[in-house]
mmCIF file of C-alpha atoms and ligand atoms in Angstrom:
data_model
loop_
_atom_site.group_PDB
_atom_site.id
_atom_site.type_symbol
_atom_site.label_atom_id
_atom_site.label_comp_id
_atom_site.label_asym_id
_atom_site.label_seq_id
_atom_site.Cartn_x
_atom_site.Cartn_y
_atom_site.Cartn_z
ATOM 1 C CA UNK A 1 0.000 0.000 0.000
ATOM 2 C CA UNK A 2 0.658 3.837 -0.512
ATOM 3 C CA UNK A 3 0.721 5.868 2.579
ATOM 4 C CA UNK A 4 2.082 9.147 0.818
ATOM 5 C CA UNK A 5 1.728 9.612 -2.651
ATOM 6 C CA UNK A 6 2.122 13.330 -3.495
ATOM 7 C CA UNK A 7 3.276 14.680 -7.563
ATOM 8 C CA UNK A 8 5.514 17.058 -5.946
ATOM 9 C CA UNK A 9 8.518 18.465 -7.963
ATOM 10 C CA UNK A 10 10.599 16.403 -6.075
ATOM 11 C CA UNK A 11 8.703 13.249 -6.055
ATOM 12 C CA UNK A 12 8.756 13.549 -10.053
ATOM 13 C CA UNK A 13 11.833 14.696 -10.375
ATOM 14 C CA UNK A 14 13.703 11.717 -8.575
ATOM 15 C CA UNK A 15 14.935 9.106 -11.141
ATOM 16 C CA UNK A 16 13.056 11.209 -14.162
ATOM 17 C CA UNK A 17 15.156 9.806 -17.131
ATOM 18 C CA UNK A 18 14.657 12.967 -19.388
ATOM 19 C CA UNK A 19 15.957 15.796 -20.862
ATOM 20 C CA UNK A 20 13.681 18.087 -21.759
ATOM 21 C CA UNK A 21 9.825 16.852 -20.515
ATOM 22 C CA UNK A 22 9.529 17.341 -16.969
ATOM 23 C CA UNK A 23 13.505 19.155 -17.170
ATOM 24 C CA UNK A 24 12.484 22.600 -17.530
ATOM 25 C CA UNK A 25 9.853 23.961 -14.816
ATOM 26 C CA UNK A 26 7.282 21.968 -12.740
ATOM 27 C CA UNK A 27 3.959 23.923 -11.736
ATOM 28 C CA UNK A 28 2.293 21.624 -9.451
ATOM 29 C CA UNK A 29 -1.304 22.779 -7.992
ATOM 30 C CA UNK A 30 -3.083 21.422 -4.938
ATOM 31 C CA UNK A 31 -6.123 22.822 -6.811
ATOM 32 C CA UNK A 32 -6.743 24.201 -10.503
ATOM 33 C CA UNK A 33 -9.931 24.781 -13.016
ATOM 34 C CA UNK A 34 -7.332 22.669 -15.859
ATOM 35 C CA UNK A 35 -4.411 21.650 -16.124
ATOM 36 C CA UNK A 36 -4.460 22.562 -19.797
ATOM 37 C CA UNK A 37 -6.139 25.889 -19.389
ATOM 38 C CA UNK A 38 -3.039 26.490 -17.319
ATOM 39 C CA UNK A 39 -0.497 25.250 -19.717
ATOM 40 C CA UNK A 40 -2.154 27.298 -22.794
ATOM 41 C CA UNK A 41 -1.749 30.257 -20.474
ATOM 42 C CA UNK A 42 1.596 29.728 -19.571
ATOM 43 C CA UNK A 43 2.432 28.768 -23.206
ATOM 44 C CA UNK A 44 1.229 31.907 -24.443
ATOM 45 C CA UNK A 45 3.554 34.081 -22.235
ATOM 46 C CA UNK A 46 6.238 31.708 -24.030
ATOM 47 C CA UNK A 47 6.890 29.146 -21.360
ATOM 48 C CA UNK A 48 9.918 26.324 -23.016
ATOM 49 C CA UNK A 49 9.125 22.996 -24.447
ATOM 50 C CA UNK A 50 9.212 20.734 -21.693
ATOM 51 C CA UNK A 51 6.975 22.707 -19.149
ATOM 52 C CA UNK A 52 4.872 20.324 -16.822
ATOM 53 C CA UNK A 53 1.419 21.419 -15.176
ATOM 54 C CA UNK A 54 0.074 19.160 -12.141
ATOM 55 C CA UNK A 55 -2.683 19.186 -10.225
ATOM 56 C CA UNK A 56 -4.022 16.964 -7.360
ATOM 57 C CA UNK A 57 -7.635 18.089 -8.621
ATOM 58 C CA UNK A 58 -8.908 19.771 -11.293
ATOM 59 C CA UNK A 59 -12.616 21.461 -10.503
ATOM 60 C CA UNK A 60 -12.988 22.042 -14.327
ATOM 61 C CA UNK A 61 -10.920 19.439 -16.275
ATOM 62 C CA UNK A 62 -11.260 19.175 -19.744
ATOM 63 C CA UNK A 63 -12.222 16.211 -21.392
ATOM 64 C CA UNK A 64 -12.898 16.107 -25.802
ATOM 65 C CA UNK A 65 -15.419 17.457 -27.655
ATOM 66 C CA UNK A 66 -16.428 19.967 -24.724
ATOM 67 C CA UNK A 67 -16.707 17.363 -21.483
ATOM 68 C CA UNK A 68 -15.722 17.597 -18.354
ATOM 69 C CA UNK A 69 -12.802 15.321 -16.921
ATOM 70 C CA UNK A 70 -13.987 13.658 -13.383
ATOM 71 C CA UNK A 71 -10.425 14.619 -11.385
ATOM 72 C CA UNK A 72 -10.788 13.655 -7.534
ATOM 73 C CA UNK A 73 -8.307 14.768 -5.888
ATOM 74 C CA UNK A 74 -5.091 12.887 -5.173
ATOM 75 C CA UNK A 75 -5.982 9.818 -6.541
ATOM 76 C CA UNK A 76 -5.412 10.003 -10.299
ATOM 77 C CA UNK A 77 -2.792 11.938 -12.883
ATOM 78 C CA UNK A 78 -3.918 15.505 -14.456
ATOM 79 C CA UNK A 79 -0.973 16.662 -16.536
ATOM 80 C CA UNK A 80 -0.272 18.900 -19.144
ATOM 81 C CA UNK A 81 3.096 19.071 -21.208
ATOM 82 C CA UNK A 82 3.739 22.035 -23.286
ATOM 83 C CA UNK A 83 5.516 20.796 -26.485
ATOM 84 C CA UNK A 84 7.133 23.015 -29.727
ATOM 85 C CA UNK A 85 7.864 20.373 -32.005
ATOM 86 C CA UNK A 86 8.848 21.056 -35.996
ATOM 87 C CA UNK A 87 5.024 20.163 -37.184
ATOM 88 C CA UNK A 88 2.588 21.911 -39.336
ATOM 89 C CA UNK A 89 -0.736 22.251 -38.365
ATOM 90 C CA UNK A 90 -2.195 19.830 -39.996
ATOM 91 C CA UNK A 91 0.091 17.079 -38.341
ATOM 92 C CA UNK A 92 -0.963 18.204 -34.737
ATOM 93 C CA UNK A 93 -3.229 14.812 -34.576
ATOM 94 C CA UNK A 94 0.406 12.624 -34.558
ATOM 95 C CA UNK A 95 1.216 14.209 -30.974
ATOM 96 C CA UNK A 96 -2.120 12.813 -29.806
ATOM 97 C CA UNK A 97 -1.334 9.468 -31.560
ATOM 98 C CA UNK A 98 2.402 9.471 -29.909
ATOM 99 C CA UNK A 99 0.778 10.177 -26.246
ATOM 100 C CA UNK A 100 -1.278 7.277 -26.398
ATOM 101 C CA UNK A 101 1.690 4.870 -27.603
ATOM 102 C CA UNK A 102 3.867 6.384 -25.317
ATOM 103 C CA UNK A 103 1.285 6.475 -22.032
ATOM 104 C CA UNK A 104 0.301 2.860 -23.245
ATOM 105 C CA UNK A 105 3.639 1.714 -22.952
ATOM 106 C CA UNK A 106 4.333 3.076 -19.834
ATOM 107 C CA UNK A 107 1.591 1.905 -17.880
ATOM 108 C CA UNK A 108 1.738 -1.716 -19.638
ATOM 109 C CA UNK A 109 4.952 -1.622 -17.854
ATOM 110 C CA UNK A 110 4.302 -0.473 -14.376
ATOM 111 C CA UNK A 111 0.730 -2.443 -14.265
ATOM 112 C CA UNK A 112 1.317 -5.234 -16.641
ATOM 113 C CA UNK A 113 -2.404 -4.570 -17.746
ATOM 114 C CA UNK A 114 -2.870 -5.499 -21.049
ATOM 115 C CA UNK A 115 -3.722 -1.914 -22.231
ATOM 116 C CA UNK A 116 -5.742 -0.983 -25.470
ATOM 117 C CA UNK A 117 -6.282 2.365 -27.436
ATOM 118 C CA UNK A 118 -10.026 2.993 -29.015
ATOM 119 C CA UNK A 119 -9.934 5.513 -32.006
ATOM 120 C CA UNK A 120 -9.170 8.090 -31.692
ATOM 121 C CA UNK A 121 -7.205 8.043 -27.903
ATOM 122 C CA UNK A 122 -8.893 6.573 -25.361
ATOM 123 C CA UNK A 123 -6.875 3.900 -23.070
ATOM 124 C CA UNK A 124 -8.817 0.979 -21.831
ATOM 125 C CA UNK A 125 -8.360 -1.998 -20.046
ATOM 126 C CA UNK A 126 -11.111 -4.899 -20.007
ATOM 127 C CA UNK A 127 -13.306 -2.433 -22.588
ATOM 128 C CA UNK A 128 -13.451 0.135 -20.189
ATOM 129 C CA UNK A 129 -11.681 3.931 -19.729
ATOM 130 C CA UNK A 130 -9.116 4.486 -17.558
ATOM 131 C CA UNK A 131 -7.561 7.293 -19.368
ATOM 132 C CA UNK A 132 -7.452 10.205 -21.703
ATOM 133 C CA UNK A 133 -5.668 12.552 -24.011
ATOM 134 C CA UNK A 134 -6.669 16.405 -24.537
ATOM 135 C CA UNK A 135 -4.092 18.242 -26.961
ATOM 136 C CA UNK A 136 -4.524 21.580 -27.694
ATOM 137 C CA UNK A 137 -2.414 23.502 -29.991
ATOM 138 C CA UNK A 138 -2.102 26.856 -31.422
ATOM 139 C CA UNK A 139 -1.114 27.468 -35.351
ATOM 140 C CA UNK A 140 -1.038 30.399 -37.796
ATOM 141 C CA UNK A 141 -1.852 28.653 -41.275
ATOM 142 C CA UNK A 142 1.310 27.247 -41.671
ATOM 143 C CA UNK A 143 3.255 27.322 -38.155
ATOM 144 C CA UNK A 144 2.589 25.231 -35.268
ATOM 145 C CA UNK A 145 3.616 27.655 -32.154
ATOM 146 C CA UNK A 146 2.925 24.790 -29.590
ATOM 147 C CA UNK A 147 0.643 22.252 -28.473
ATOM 148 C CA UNK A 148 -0.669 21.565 -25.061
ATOM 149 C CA UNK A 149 -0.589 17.763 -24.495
ATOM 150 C CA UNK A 150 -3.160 16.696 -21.363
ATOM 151 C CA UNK A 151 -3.628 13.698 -19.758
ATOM 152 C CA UNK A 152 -6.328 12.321 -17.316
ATOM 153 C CA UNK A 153 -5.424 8.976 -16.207
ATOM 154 C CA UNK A 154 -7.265 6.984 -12.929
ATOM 155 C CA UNK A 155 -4.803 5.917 -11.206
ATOM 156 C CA UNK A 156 -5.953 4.745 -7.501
ATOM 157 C CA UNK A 157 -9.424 5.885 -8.229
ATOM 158 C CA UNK A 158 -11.912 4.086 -6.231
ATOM 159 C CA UNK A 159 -15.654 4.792 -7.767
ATOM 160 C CA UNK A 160 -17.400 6.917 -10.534
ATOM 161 C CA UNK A 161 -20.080 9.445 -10.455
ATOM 162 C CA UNK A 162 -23.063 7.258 -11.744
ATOM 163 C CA UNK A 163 -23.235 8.383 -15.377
ATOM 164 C CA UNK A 164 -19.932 6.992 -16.246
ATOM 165 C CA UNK A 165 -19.426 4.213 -13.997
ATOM 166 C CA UNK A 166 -20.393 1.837 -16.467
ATOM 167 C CA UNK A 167 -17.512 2.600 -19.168
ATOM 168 C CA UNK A 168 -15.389 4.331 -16.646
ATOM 169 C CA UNK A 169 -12.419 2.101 -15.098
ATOM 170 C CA UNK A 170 -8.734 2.674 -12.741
ATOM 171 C CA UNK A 171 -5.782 1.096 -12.396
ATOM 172 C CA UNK A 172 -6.600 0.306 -8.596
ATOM 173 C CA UNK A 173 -10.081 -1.335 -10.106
ATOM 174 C CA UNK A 174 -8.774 -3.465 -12.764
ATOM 175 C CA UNK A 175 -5.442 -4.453 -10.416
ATOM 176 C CA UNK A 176 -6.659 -4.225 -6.686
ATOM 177 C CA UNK A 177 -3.585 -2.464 -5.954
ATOM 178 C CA UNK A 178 -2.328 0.996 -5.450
ATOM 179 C CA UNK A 179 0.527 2.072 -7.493
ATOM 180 C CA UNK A 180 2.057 5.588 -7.130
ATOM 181 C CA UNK A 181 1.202 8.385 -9.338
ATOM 182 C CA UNK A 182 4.888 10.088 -9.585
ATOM 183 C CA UNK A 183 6.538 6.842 -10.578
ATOM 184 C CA UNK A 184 3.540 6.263 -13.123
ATOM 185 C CA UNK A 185 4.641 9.929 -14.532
ATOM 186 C CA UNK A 186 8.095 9.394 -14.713
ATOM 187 C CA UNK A 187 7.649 6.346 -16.820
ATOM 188 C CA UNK A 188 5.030 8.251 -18.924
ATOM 189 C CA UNK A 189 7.271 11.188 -19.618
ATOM 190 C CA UNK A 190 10.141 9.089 -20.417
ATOM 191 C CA UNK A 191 8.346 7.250 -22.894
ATOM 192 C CA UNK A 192 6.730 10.599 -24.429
ATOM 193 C CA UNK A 193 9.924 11.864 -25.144
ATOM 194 C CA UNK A 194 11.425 8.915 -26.564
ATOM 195 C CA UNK A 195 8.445 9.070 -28.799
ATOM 196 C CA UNK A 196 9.220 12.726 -29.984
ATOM 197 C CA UNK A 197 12.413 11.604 -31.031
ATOM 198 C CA UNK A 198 11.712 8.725 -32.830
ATOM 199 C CA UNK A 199 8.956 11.152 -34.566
ATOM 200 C CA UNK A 200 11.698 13.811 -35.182
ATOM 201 C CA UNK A 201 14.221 11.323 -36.433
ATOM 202 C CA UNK A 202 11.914 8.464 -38.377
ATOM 203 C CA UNK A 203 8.955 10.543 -39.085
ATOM 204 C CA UNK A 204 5.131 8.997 -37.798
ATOM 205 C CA UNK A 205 5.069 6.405 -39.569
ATOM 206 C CA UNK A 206 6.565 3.941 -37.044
ATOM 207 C CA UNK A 207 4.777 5.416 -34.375
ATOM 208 C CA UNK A 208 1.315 4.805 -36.257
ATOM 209 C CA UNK A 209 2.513 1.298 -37.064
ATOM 210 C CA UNK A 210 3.042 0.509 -32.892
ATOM 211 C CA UNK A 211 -0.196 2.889 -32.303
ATOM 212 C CA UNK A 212 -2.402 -0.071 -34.780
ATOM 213 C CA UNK A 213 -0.898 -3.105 -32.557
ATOM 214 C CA UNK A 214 -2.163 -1.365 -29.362
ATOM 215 C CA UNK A 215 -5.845 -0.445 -30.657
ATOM 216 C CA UNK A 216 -8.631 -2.443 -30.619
ATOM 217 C CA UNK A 217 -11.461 -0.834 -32.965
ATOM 218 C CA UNK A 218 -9.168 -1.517 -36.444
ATOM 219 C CA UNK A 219 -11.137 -4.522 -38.017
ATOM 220 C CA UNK A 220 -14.068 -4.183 -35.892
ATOM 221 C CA UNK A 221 -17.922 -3.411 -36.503
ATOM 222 C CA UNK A 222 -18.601 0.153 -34.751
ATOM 223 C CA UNK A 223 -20.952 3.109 -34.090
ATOM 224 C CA UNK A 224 -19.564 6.384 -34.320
ATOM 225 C CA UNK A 225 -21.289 9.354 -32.894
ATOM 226 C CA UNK A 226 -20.550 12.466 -34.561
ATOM 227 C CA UNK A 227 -21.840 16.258 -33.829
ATOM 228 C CA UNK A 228 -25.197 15.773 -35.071
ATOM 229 C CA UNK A 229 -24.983 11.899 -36.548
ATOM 230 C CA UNK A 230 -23.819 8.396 -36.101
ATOM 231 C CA UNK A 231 -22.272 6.331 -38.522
ATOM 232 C CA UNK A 232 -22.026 2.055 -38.279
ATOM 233 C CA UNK A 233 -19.813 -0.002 -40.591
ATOM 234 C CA UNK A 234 -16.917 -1.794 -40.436
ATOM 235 C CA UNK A 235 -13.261 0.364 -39.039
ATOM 236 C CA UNK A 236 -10.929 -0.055 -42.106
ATOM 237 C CA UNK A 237 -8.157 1.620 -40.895
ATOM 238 C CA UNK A 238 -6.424 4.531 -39.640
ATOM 239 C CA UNK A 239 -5.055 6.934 -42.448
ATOM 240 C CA UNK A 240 -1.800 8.655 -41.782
ATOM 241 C CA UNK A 241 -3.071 12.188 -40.562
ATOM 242 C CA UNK A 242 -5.468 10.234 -37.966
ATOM 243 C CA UNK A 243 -8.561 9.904 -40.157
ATOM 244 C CA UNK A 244 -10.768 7.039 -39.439
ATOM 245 C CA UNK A 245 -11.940 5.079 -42.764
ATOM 246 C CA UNK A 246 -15.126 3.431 -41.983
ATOM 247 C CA UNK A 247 -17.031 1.185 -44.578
ATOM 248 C CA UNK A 248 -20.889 0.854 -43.694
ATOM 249 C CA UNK A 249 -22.975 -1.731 -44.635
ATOM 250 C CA UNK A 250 -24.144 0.174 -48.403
ATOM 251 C CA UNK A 251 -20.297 -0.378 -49.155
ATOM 252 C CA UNK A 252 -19.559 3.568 -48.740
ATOM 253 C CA UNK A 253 -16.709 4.588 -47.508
ATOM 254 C CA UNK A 254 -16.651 7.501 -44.752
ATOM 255 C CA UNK A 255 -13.504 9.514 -43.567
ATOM 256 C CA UNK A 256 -14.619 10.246 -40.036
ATOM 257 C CA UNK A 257 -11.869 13.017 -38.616
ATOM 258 C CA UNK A 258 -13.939 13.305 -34.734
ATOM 259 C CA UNK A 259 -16.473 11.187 -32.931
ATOM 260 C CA UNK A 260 -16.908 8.796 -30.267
ATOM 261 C CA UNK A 261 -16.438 5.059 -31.139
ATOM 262 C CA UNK A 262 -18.716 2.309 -29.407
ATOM 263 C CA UNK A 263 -17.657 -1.090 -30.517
ATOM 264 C CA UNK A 264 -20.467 -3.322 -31.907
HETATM 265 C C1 LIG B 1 -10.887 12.831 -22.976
HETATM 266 O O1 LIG B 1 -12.004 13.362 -23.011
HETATM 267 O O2 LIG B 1 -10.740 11.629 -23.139
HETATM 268 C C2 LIG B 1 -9.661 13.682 -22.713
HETATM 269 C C3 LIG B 1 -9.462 13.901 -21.249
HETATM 270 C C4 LIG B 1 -8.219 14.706 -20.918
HETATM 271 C C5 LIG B 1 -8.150 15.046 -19.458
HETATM 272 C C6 LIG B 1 -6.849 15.671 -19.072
HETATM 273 S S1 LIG B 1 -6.635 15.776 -17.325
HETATM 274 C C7 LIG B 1 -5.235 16.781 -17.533
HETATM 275 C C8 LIG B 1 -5.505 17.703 -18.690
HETATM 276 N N1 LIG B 1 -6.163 18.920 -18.234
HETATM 277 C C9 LIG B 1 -7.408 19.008 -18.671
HETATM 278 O O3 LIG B 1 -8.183 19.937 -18.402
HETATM 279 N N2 LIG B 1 -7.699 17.959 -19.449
HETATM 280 C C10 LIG B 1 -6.571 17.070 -19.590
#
């Protein structure tokens, strides 16, 4: 068991195998509306690559397409990174797609869970959510000034406000144990930065390749809903700027660029 387990600067900091993420400046907050809000604000004023926001709890946590993130305090991981990678605009989605390798990785290796990504970034174990990815950026037409990379992750969270407790999972539900939220970090930014390398070096393509081992709606019959409709067919595949391909049943082919998937 975990009697203290705090995301201090110096709980993260000791043993972080980085050089840049986590390297630069920690803001850590007891309480904050969002992490990301934070980190767009600091990234504004011109804070480095590298910059880490924490918070214990988050009273107004962002989640996609205009949610809310549930963020109890002290039991799971709210963090925003504030990367200035060489991207245009329109490449922004690969970050996303690199988080969820890289925070896949990570916690496959601290929990052993067999961990799975749903299109486009959700990380589940046993079908359900355990954690998410929120990046934000901000581009002129053809420059990428930064992006905003958040994660929500449940870490030793115990129970769910009803409306999500059905699809809604932790790592202390799925495992029965407690595992602590600055090592879980450390292993996540570690991973995230190897990532950004291997994207700066070898370009997305390997990173897409790893990102279709670890998801499971490729090959599957789905539902997506979209802003004002749903679409079912069968998930083709995952183009190279993020795109879903979905066939439905008619034989059409739809590019689907942001929804939520529910496997059939
Ligand atoms: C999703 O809806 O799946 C994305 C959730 C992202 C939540 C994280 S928690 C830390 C960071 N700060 C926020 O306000 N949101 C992200």
């Amino acid at each position: 068991m975990l009697d203290c387990d705090s995301l201090l600067f110096s709980d993260i900091v000791r043993g972080l195998k980085t050089r840049v993420l986590g390297k630069k400046e920690i803001f850590h907050y007891t309480e904050i509306d969002s992490t990301n809000a934070r980190a767009v604000a600091m990234a504004d004023q011109g804070a480095p690559e590298g910059t880490l926001v924490v918070a214990e709890r988050q009273a107004c946590g962002r989640g996609r397409r205009g949610r809310t993130w549930f963020s109890p305090p002290a039991d799971g991981i709210y963090a925003s990174l504030i990367l200035r990678p060489s991207l245009l605009p329109r490449e922004a989605p690969q970050i996303t797609f690199l988080t969820a390798v890289a925070a896949a990785e990570a916690i496959h290796d601290c929990t052993q869970l067999d961990v799975r990504i749903k299109w486009p970034n959700d990380l589940l174990v046993n079908g359900k959510k355990f954690a998410g990815i929120l990046t934000e950026i901000h581009a002129d037409r053809d420059v990428l000034h930064y992006a905003v990379v958040g994660i929500g992750i449940n870490v030793n969270t115990s129970g769910f406000p009803e409306e999500i407790s059905d699809r809604a999972t932790s790592l202390l539900i799925e495992t029965g144990r407690r595992f602590s939220r600055a090592a879980l970090l450390r292993d996540y930014l570690r991973e995230e930065e190897s990532r950004l390398i291997q994207l700066r070096t070898k370009g997305f393509a390997p990173i897409l390749a790893r990102w279709k081992e670890l998801a499971d709606t490729i090959g599957r019959s789905i539902r997506v809903e979209m802003t004002g409709a749903t679409c079912e067919g069968w998930a083709e595949d995952v183009d190279p700027e993020g795109v879903l391909i979905l066939r439905d049943r008619k034989g059409r082919c739809h590019r689907i660029l942001s929804g939520d998937v529910a496997l059939l």
